[in-house]
Coordinates of C-alpha atoms in Angstrom, one line a residue:
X1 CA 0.0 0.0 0.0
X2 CA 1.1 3.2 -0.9
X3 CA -0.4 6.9 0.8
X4 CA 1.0 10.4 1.2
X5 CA 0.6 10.5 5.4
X6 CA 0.7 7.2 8.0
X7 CA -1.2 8.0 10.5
X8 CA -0.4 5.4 13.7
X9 CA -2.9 5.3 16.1
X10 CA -6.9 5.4 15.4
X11 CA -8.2 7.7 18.7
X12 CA -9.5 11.2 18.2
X13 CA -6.2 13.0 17.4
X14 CA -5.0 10.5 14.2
X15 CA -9.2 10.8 12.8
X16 CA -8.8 14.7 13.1
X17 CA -5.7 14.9 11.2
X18 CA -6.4 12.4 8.9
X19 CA -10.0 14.6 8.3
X20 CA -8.3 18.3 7.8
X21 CA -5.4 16.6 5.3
X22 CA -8.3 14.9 3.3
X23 CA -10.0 17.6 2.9
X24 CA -7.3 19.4 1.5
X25 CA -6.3 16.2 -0.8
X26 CA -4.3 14.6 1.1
X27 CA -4.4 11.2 1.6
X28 CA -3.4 8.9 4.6
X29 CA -4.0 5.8 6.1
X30 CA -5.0 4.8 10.0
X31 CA -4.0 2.3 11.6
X32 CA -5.6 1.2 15.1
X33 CA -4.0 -1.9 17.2
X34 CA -7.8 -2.0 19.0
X35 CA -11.5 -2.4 17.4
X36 CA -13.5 0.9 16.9
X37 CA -15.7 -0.9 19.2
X38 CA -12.8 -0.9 21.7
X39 CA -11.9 2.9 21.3
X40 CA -15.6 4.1 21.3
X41 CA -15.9 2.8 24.8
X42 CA -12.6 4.9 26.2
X43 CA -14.4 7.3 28.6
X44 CA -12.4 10.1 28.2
X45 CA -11.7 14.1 28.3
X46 CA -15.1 16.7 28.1
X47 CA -13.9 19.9 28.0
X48 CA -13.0 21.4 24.4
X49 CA -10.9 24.4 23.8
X50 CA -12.0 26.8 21.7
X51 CA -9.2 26.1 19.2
X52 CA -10.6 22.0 19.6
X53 CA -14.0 23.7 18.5
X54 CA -12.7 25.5 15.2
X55 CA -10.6 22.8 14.0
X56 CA -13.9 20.4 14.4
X57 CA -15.9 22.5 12.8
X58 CA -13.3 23.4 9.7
X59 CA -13.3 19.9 9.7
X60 CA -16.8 19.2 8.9
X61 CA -17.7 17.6 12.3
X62 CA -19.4 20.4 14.1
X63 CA -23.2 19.3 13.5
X64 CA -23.1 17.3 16.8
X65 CA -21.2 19.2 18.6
X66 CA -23.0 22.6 18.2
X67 CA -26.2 20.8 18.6
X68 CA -25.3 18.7 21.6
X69 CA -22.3 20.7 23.0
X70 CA -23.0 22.8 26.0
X71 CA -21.1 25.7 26.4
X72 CA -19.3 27.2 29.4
X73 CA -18.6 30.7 30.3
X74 CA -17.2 30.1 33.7
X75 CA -16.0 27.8 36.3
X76 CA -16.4 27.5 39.9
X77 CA -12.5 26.8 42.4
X78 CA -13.6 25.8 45.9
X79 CA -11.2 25.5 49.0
X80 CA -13.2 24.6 51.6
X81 CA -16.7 26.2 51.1
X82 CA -15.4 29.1 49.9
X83 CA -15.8 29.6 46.1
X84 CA -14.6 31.3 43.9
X85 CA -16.2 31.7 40.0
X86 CA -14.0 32.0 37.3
X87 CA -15.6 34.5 34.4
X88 CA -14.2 33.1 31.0
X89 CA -16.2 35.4 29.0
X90 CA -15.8 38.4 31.5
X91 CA -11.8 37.8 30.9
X92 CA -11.4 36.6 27.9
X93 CA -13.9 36.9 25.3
X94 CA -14.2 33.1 24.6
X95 CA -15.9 30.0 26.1
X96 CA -15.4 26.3 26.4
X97 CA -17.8 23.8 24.9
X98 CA -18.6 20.4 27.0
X99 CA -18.8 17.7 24.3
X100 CA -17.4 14.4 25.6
X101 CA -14.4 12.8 23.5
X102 CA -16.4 9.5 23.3
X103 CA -18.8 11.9 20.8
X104 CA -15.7 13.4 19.1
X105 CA -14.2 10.5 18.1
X106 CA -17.5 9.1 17.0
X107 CA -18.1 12.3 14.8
X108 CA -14.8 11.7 13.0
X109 CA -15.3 7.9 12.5
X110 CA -18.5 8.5 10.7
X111 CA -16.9 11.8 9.0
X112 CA -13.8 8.7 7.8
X113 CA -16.1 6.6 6.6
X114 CA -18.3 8.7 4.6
X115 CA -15.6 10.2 2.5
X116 CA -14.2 6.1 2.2
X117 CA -10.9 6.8 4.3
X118 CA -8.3 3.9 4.8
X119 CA -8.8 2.5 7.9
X120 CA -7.2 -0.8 9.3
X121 CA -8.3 -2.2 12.6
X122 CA -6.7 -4.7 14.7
X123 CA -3.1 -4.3 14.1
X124 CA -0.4 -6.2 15.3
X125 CA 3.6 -5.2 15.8
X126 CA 3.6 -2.2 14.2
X127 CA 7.0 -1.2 12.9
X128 CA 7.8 2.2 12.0
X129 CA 11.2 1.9 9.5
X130 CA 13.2 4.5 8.2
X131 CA 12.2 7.6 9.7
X132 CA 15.2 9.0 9.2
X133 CA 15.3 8.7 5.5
X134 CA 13.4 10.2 2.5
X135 CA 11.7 6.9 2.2
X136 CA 10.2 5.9 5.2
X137 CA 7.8 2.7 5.6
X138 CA 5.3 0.7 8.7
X139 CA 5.2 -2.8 8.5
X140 CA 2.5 -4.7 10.5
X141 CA 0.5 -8.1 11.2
X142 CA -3.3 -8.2 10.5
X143 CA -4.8 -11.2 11.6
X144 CA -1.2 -13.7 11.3
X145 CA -0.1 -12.1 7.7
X146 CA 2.2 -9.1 7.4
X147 CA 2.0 -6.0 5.4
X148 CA 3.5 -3.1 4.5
X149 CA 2.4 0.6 3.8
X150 CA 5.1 3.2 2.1
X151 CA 4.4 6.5 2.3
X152 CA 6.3 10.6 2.5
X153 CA 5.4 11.1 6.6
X154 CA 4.4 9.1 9.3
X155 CA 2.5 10.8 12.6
X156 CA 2.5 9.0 15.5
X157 CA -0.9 9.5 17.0
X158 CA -0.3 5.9 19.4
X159 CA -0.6 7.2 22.9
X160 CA 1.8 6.9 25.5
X161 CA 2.4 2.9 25.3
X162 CA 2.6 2.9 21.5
X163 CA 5.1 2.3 19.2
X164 CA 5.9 5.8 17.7
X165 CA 8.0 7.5 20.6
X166 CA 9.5 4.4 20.9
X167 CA 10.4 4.4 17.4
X168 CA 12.9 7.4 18.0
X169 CA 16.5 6.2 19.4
X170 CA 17.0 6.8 23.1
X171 CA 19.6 9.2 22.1
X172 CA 18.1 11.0 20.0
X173 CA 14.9 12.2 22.6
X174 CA 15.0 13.3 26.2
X175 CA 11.6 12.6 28.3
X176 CA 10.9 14.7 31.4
X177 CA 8.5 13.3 33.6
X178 CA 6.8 13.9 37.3
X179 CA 4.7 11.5 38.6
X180 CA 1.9 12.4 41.3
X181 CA 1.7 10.3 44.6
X182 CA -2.2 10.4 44.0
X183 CA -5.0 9.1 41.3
X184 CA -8.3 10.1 40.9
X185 CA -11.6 7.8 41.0
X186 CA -13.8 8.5 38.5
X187 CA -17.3 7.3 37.7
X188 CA -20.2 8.1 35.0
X189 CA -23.6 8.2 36.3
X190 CA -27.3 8.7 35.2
X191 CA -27.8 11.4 37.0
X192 CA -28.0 15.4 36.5
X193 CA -24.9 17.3 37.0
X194 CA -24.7 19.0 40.6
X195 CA -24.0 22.6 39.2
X196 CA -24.5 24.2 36.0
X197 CA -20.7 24.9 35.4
X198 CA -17.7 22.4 36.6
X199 CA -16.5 22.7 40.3
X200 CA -13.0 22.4 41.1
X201 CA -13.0 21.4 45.1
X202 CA -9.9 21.3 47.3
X203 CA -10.8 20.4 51.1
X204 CA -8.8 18.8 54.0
X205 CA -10.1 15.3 52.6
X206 CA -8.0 15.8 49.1
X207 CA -9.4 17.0 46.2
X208 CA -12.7 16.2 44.2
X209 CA -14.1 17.6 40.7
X210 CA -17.6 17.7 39.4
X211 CA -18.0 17.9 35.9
X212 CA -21.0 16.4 32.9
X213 CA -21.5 15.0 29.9
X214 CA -24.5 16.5 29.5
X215 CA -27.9 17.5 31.4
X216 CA -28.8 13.7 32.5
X217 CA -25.2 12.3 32.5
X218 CA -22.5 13.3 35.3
X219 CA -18.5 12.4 35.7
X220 CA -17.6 12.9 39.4
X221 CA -13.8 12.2 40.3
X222 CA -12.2 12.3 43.6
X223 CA -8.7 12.1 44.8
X224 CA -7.3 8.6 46.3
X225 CA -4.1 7.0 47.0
X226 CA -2.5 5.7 43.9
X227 CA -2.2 2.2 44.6
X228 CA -6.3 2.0 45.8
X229 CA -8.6 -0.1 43.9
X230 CA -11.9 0.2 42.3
X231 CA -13.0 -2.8 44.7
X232 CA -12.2 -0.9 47.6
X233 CA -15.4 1.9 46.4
X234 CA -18.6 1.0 46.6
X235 CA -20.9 3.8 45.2
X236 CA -22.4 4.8 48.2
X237 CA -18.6 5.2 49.7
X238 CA -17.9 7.3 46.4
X239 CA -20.6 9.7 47.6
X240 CA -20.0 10.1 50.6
X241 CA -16.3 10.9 50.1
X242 CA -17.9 13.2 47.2
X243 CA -20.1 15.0 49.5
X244 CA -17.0 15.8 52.1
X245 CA -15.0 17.9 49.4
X246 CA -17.7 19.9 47.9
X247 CA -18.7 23.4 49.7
X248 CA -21.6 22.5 51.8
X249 CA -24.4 24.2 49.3
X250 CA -23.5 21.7 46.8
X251 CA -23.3 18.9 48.9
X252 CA -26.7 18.9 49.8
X253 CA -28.1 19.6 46.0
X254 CA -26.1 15.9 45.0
X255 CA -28.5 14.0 43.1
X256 CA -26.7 10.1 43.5
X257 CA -27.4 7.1 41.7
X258 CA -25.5 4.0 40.5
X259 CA -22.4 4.4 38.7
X260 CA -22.5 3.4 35.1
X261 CA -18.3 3.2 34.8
X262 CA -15.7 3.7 37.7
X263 CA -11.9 3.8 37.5
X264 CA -9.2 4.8 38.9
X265 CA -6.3 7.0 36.5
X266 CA -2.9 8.1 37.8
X267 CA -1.6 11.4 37.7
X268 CA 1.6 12.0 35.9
X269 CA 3.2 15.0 33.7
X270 CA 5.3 14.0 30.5
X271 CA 7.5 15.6 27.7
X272 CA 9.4 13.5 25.3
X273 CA 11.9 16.1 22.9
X274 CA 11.5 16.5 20.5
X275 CA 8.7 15.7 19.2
X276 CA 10.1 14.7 15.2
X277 CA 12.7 12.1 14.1
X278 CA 13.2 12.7 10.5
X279 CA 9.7 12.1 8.8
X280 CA 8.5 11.1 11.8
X281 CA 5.7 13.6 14.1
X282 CA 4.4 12.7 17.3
X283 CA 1.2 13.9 18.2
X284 CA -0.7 13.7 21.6
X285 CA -0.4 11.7 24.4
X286 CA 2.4 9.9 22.3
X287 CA 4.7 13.1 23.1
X288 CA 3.4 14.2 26.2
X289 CA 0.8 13.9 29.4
X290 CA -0.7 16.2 31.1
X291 CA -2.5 15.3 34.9
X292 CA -6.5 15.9 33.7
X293 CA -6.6 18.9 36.4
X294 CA -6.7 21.6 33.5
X295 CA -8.1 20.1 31.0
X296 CA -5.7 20.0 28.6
X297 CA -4.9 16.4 27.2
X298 CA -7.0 16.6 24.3
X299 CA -6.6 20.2 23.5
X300 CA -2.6 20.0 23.7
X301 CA -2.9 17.0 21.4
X302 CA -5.4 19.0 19.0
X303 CA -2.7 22.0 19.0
X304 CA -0.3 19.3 17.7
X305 CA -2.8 18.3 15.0
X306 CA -3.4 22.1 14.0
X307 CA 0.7 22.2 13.9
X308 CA 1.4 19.1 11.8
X309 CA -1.6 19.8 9.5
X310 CA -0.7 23.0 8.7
X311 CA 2.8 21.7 7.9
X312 CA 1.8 19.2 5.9
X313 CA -0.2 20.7 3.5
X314 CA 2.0 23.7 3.3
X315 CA 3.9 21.4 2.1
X316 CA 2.2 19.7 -0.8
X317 CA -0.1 22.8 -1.6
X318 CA 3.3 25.3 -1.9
X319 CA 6.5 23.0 -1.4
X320 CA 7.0 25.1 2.0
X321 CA 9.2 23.2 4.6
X322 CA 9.2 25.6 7.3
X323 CA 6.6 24.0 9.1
X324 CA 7.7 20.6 8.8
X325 CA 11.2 21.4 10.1
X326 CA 10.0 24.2 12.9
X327 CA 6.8 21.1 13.9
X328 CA 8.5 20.3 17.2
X329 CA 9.7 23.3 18.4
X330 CA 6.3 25.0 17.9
X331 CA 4.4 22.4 19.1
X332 CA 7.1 22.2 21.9
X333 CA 6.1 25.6 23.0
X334 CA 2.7 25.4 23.2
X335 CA 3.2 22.3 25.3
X336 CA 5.3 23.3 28.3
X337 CA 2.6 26.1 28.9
X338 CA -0.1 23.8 29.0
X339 CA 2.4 21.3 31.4
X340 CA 3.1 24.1 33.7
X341 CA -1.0 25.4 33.8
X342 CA -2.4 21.5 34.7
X343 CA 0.9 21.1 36.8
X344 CA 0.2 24.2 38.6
X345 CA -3.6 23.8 39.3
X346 CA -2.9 20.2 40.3
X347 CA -0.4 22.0 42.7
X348 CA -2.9 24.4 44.2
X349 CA -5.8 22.2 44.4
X350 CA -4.9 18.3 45.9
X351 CA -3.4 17.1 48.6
X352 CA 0.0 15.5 49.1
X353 CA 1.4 12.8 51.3
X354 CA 3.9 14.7 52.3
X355 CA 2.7 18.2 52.6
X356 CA 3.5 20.5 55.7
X357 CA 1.8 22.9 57.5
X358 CA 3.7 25.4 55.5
X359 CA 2.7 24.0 52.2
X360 CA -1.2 24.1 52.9
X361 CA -1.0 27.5 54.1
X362 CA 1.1 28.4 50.3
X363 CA -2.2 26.5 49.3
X364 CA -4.3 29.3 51.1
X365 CA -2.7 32.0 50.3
X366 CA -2.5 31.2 46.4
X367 CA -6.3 30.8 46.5
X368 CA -6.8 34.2 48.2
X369 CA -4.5 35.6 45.7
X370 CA -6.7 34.4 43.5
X371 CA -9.5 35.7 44.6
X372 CA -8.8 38.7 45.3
X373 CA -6.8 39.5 42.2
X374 CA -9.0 40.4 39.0
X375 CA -5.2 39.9 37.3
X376 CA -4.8 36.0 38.7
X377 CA -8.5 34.9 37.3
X378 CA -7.9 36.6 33.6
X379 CA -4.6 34.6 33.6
X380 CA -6.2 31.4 34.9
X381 CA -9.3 31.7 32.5
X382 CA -6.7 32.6 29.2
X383 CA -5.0 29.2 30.2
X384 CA -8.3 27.3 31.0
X385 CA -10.0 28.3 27.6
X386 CA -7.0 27.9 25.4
X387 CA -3.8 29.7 24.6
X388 CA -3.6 30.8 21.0
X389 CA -2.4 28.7 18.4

């Protein structure tokens, strides 16, 4: 098989780039090591950027979303039961949409299928040969035969176990990571959201954050140690450990009901640099993580799509390289910023094993700072509703 782009990795970010290139000619092929079954059922990220928004929508996959979406002009930081509401239209001119990445995913799918994009689901040892050269190629296994796809440029869209990162020589890349003595139990219910806008709670029983799906579906997370167990959390348990962190007001508004999904995810913050090797891009959570405290694992990773696209068809629409050799160094950028926002609200708002006295009254102070500085909330709501591309 022959194609222009390889796209490794079959999740929101590899559909979305796969979508803007076709549209501009450009074709590509995705491959997926899981079932679309398998990937629809990833509950994941809500909370779209504004930039996330306009790529969708340039891409032709914005029906849903503005019909469905619901959009946010504020959110609500809690330390105790003192709140404080963050104006993102006030500050910034801009919103955020709530659209879950389950429905995002499932937008681009359909948007793949229609225009009869190359997919291949199921993949086995993926192989990502010659980067380095003008003449790169993937070999692979579908179901016990082997194939091979050549093609100009291959983006790594794999996630943080796949193949693509790994693909780059140890020394050739760097990766910086921090990893967070905490997780955060999450579950889905059937049940209307607890406040109109999502609440961001810190209390002296660790942290806790209510957000939606939509008006009749609710994602609740709160902090626990990282080694707990689903087992160990009945949903009764859940809400009353829910009930604890949330100011008081809230509390007693909390609709419950059975959890429809509950997990557990641990916290960590990753960079891998740089983010190209030759003609291979890495996209997403295959060059970096960000703890889900700001929001900003599918946004970063739909910057790096609006980087690489714009490359690439620079590229074959006007034989312009910039972009394809300045890729990682912009997306790079962009990146760090959105590290050092979710690292710094992940900071302000949990709880740590080993925190002082000291350290919880920094925690105090830096939430009266913010609320008492008009200053602190615009720079909090710029970072929360997307930094420019």
């Amino acid at each position: 098989m022959r194609t222009q782009v390889a796209i490794v990795g079959g999740g929101p970010s590899g559909l979305l780039l796969a979508q803007l290139l076709h549209l501009q000619g450009i074709s590509s092929v995705v491959l997926e090591r899981k079932t679309k079954d398998y990937v629809l059922g990833r509950i994941r990220a809500g909370v779209l950027e504004v930039g996330l928004v306009d790529q969708l929508r340039a891409a032709g996959v914005g029906e849903r979303l503005d019909a469905d979406g619901i959009t946010h002009d504020g959110t609500v930081i809690s330390y105790g039961d003192e709140q404080i509401r963050i104006d993102f239209a006030a500050h910034t001119d801009q919103t955020v949409t709530v659209y879950g990445q389950t429905e995002v995913t499932r937008d681009l799918y359909a948007a793949r299928e229609e225009m009869g994009g190359a997919f291949v689901f199921d993949v086995e040892n993926v192989e990502i040969k010659d980067a380095d050269t003008d003449q790169p190629y993937l070999t692979y296994q579908k179901d016990g035969t082997g194939h091979r796809i050549d093609c100009d440029y291959v983006a790594g869209c794999d996630g943080f176990h796949g193949v693509s990162r790994q693909s780059i020589p140890t020394d050739k890349r760097k990766e910086f990571e921090k990893v967070y003595p905490f997780g955060w139990l999450g579950i889905l219910s059937e049940t209307p959201p607890v406040h109109e806008e999502l609440i961001y709670a810190s209390s002296d029983a660790g942290f806790a954050l209510c957000s939606m799906r939509n008006a009749n579906l609710s994602r609740y997370y709160i902090q626990c140690a990282m080694d707990d167990d689903v087992r160990n959390w009945s949903d009764d348990a859940f809400w009353d450990a829910l009930r604890r962190r949330i100011p008081a007001e809230h509390a007693e508004m909390l609709v419950t009901g059975p959890s429809i999904e509950k997990s557990i995810a641990p916290l960590r913050s990753f960079v891998c640099e740089p983010m190209q090797w030759g003609r291979l891009f890495l996209c997403g959570d295959a060059a970096h993580i960000v703890p889900p405290t700001g929001a900003k694992g599918l946004n970063t990773a739909a910057s790096d799509v609006h980087y690489l696209s714009q490359a690439l068809i620079a590229h074959y629409k006007d034989g312009d390289n910039s972009g394809i050799e300045g890729y990682s160094q912009k997306a790079l950028a962009r990146v760090w910023k959105a590290e050092r926002f979710s690292w710094w609200m992940t900071s302000l708002l949990h709880r740590f094993p080993d925190q002082k006295e000291f350290d919880i009254k920094m925690q105090q102070a830096d939430v009266a700072f913010l609320r008492d500085n008009a200053n602190a909330q615009a720079v909090l709501a710029q970072n929360y509703v997307g930094l420019p591309y």
